[in-house]
CSV table of C-alpha atoms in Angstrom, one decimal:
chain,number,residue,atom,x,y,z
A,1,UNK,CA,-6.5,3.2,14.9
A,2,UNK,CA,-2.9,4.3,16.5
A,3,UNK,CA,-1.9,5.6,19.5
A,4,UNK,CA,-0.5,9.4,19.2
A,5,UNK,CA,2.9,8.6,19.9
A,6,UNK,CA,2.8,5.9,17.0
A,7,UNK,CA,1.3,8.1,14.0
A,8,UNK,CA,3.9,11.0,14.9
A,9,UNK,CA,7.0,8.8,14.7
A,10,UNK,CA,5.5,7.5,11.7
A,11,UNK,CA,4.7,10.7,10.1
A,12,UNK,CA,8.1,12.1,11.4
A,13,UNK,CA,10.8,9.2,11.4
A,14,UNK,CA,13.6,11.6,12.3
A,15,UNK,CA,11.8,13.5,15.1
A,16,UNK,CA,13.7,12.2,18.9
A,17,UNK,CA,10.8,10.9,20.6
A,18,UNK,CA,11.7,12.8,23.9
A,19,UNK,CA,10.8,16.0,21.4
A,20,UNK,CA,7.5,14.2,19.9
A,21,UNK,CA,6.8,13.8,23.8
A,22,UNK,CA,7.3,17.1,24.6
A,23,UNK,CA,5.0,18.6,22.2
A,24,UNK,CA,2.6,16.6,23.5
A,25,UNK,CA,2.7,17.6,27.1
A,26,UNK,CA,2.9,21.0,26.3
A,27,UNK,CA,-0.5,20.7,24.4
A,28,UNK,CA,1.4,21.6,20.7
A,29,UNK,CA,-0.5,18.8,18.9
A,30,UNK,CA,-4.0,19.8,18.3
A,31,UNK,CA,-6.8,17.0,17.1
A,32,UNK,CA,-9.2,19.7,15.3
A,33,UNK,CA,-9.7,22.1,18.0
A,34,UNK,CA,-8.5,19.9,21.3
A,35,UNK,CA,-4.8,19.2,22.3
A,36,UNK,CA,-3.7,15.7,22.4
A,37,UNK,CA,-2.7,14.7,25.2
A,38,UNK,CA,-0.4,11.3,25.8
A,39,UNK,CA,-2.7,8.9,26.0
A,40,UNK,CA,-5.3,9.7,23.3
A,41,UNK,CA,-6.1,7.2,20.6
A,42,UNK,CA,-6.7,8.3,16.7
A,43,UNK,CA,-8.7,7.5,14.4
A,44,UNK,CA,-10.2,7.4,10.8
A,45,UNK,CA,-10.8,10.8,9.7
A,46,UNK,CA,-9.2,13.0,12.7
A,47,UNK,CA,-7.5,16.3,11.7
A,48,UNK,CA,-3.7,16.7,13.1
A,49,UNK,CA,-2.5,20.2,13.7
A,50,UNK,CA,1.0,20.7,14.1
A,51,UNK,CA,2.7,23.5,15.4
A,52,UNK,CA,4.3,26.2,13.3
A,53,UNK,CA,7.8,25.4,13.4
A,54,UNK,CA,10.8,25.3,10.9
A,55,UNK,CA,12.5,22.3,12.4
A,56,UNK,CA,9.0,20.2,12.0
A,57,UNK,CA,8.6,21.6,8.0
A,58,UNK,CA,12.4,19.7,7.8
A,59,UNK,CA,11.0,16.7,9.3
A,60,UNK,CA,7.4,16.8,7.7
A,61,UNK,CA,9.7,16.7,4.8
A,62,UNK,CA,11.7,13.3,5.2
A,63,UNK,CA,9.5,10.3,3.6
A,64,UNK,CA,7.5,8.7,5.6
A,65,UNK,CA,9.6,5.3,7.4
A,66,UNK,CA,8.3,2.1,5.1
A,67,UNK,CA,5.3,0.0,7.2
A,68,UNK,CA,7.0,-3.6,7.8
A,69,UNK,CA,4.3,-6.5,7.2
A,70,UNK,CA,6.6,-9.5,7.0
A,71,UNK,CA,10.5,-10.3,7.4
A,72,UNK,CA,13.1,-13.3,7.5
A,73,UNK,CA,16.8,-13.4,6.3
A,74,UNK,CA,15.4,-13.7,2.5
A,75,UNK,CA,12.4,-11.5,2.4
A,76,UNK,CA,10.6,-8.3,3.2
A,77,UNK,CA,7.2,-7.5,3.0
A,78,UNK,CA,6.4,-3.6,2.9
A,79,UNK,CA,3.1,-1.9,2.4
A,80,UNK,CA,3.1,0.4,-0.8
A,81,UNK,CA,0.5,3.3,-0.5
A,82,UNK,CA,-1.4,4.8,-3.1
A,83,UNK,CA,0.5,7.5,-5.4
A,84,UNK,CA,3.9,5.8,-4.6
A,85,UNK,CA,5.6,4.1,-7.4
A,86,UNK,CA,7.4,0.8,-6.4
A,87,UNK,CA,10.7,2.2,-8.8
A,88,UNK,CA,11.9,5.1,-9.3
A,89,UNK,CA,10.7,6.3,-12.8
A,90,UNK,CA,9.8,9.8,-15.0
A,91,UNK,CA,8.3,12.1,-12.3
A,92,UNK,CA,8.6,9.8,-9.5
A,93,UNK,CA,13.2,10.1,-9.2
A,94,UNK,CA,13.3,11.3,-5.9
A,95,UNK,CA,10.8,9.7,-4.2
A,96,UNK,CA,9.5,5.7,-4.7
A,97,UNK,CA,9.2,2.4,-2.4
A,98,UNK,CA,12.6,1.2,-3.5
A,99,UNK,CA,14.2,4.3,-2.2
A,100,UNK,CA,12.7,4.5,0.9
A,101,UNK,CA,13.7,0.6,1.8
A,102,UNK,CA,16.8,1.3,0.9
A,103,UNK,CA,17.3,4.6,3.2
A,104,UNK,CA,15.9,2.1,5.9
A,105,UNK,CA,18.7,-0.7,5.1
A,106,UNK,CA,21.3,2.0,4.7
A,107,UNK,CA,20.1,2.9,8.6
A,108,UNK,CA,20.4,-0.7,9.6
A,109,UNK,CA,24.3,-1.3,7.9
A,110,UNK,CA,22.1,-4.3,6.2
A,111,UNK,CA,25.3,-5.9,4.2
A,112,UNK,CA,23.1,-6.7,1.0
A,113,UNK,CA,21.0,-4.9,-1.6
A,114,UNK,CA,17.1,-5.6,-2.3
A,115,UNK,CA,14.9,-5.6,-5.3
A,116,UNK,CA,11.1,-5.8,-5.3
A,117,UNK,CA,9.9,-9.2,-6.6
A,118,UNK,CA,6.2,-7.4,-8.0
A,119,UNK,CA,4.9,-4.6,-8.2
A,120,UNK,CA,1.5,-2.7,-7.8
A,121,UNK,CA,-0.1,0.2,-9.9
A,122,UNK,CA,1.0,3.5,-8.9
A,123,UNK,CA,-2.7,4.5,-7.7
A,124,UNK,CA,-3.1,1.2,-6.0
A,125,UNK,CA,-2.0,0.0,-2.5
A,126,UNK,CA,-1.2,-3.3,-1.0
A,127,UNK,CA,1.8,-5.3,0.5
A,128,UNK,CA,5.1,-5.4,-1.8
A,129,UNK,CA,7.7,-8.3,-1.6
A,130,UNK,CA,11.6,-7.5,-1.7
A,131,UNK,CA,14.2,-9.8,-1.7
A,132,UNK,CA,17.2,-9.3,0.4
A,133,UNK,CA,19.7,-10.7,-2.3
A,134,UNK,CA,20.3,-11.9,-5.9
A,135,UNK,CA,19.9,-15.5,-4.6
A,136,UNK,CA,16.6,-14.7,-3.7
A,137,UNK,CA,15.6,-12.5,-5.7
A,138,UNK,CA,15.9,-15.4,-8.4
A,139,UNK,CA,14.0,-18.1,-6.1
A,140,UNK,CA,11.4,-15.7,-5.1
A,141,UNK,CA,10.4,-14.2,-8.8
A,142,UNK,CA,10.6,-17.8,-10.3
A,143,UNK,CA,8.0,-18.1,-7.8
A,144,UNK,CA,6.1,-15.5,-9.0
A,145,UNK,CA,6.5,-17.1,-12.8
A,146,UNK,CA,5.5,-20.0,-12.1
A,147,UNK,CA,2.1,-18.6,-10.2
A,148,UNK,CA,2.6,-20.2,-6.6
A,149,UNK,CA,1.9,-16.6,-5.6
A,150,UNK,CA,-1.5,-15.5,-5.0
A,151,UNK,CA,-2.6,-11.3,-4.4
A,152,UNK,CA,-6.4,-11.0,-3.2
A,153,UNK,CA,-7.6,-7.6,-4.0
A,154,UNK,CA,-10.7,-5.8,-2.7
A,155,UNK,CA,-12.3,-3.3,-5.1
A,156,UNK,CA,-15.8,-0.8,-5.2
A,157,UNK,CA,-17.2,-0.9,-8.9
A,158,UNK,CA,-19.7,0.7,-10.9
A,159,UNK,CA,-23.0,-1.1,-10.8
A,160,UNK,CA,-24.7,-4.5,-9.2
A,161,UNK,CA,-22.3,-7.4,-9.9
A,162,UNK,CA,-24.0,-10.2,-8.2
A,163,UNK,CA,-22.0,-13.7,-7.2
A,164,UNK,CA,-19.1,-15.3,-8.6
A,165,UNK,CA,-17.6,-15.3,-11.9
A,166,UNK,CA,-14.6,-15.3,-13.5
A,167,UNK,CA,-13.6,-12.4,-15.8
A,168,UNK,CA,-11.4,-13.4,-19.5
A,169,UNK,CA,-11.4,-10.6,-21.9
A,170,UNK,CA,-7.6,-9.9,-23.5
A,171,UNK,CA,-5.7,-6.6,-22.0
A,172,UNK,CA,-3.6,-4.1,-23.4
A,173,UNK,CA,-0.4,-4.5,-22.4
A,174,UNK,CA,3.1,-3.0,-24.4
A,175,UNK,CA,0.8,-2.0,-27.6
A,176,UNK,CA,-0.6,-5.7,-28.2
A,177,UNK,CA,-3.6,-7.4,-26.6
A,178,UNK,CA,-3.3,-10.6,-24.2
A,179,UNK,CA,-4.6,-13.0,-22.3
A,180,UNK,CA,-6.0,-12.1,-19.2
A,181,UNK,CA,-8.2,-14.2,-16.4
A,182,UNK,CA,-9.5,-12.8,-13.4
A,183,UNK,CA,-11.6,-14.0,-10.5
A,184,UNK,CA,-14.1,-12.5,-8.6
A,185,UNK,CA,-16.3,-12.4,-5.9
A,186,UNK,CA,-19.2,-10.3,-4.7
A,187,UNK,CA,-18.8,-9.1,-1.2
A,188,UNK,CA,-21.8,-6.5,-1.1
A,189,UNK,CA,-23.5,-3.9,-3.0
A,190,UNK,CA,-23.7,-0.2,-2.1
A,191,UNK,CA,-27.0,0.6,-4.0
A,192,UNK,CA,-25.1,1.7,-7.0
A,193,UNK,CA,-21.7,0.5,-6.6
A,194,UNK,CA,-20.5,-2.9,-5.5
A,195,UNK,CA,-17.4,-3.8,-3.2
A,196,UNK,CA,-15.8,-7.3,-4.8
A,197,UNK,CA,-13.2,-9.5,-3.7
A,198,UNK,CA,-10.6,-10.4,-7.0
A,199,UNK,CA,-7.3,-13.0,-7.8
A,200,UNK,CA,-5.4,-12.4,-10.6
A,201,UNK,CA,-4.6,-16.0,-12.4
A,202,UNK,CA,-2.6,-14.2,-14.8
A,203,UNK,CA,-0.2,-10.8,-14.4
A,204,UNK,CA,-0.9,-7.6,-17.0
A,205,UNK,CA,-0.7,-3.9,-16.6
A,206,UNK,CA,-3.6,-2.7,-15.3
A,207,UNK,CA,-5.6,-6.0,-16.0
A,208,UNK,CA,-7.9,-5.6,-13.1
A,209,UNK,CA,-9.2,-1.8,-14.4
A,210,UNK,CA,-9.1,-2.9,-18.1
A,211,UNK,CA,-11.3,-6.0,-17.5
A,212,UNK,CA,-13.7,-4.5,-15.1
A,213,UNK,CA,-14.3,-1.3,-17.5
A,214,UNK,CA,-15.3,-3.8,-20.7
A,215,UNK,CA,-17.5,-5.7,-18.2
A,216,UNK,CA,-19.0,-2.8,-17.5
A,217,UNK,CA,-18.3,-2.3,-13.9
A,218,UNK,CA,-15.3,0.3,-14.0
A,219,UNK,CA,-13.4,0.9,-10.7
A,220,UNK,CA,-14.3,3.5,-9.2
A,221,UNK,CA,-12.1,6.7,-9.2
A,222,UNK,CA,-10.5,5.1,-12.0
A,223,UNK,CA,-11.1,8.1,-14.6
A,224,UNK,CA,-9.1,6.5,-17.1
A,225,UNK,CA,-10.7,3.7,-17.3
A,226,UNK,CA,-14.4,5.4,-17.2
A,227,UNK,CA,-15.0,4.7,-13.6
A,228,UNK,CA,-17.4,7.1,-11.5
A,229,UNK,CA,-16.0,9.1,-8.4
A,230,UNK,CA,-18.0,8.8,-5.2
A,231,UNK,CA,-18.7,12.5,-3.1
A,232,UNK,CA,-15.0,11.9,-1.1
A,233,UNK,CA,-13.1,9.2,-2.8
A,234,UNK,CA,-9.9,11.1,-3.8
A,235,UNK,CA,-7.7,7.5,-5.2
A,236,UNK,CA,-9.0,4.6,-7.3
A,237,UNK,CA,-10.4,1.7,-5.0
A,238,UNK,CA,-7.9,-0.6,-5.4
A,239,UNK,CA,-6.6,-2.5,-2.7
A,240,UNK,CA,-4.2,-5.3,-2.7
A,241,UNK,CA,-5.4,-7.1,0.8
A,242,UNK,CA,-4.0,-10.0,0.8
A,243,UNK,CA,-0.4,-12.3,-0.5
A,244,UNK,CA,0.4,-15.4,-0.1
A,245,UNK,CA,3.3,-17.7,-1.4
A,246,UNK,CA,5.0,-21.0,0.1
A,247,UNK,CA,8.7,-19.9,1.5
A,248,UNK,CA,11.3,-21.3,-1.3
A,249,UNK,CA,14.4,-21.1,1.7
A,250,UNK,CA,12.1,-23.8,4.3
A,251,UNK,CA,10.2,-21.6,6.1
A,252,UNK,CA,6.4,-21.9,6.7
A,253,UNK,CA,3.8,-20.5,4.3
A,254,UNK,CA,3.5,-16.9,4.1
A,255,UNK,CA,0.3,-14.9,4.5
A,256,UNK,CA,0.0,-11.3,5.1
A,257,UNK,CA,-3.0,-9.6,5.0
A,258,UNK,CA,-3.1,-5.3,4.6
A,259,UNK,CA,-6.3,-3.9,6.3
A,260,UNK,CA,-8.1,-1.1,3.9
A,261,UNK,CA,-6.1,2.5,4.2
A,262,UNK,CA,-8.6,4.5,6.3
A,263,UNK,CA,-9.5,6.6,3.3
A,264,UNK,CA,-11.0,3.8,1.6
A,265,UNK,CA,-12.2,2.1,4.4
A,266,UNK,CA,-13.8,5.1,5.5
């Protein structure tokens, strides 16, 4: 849930607050059919109405400020939503993770560049680690290499998939086929579909979808791997919830967990 004030600095990061305030007292910002007053709460599933107003279509137009999960002088943990590509790439140039973090540095004056140690599929969400720095960025992806780091993912699949098991059919990755493991665990079952908890042991394109469809169990909303869409699921079901690593610069262990978005979790 957030507070009102929270989602509209979020969803507008270059709105003053005293004018964000000030639509709110003067009962501007509907929930469905009810202003919002300064002290309501939203939730999963509410319906924001703004009013009509050419300076908030400029601001509705600014990306949306980066969520901060995790920082020290080295590192940054960001969460990626779905339908954002980490770089920038063919039809994703203007907008991507990597830009926004760096519009938020270039707000800060931070004296240093940063570069994304992972990534995540474009349709799937999940924290991302940056390093602040080529130093780290070299300590932090040998990390990564040498499989120290661990990403927990929670997923809803086709099917009953009962227990725990541990998934080893070869992926396609650049045109060849190759090695792939994957672990998982049953959380519960949805009469038809199942929600699973998986660890990647090893790092390929689209593993996790590739592996689940030849199992049998696509993801679902994953058309192009043959997965079913549920009445209201308008992603894939993909979630990175969880990373952990040990802290190469002496700090303690990092954990950072990422709730489900509300449109999944809902």
């Amino acid at each position: 849930m957030l507070f009102r004030s929270e989602f509209l600095t979020y969803r507008l990061p270059g709105a003053p607050r005293s004018y964000l305030r000030q639509l709110l007292r003067k009962g501007r910002v509907r929930r469905d059919d009810s202003p919002l007053d300064e002290s309501a709460v939203l939730r999963p599933g509410d319906r924001v109405i703004l009013p009509e107003s050419a300076r908030l279509r400029q601001l509705l137009a600014l990306p949306p400020v980066p969520v901060i999960l995790y920082e020290t002088r080295e590192m940054l943990i960001v969460e990626k939503p779905a339908g954002l590509a980490v770089h920038g790439s063919q039809g994703h140039e203007e907008d991507h993770l990597l830009g926004r973090i760096q519009a938020l540095l270039q707000e800060r004056r931070a004296p240093y560049s940063v570069a994304p140690v992972h990534r995540l599929d474009l349709e799937t969400s999940g924290p991302i680690l940056f390093a602040k720095g080529r130093q780290a960025a070299g300590r932090l992806g040998q990390l990564f290499m040498d499989g120290a780091a661990q990403k927990s993912y929670l997923a809803l699949v086709a099917g009953e998939l009962i227990g725990a098991g541990r998934l080893e059919s070869p992926v396609r990755a650049k045109g060849k086929l190759k090695a792939a493991t994957t672990d998982y665990r049953t959380l519960t079952g949805f009469g038809d579909f199942t929600l699973v908890e998986l660890e990647l042991l090893s790092g390929r394109t689209h593993q996790i979808r590739q592996q689940l469809s030849a199992a049998g169990h696509p993801l679902t909303g994953d058309r192009r791997y043959g997965g079913p869409t549920p009445p209201g699921l308008k992603r894939l079901f993909l979630h990175c919830r969880k990373l952990a690593l040990p802290d190469p610069f002496g700090g303690p262990d990092v954990l950072v967990e990422s709730p489900l978005p509300a449109e999944l979790a809902q």
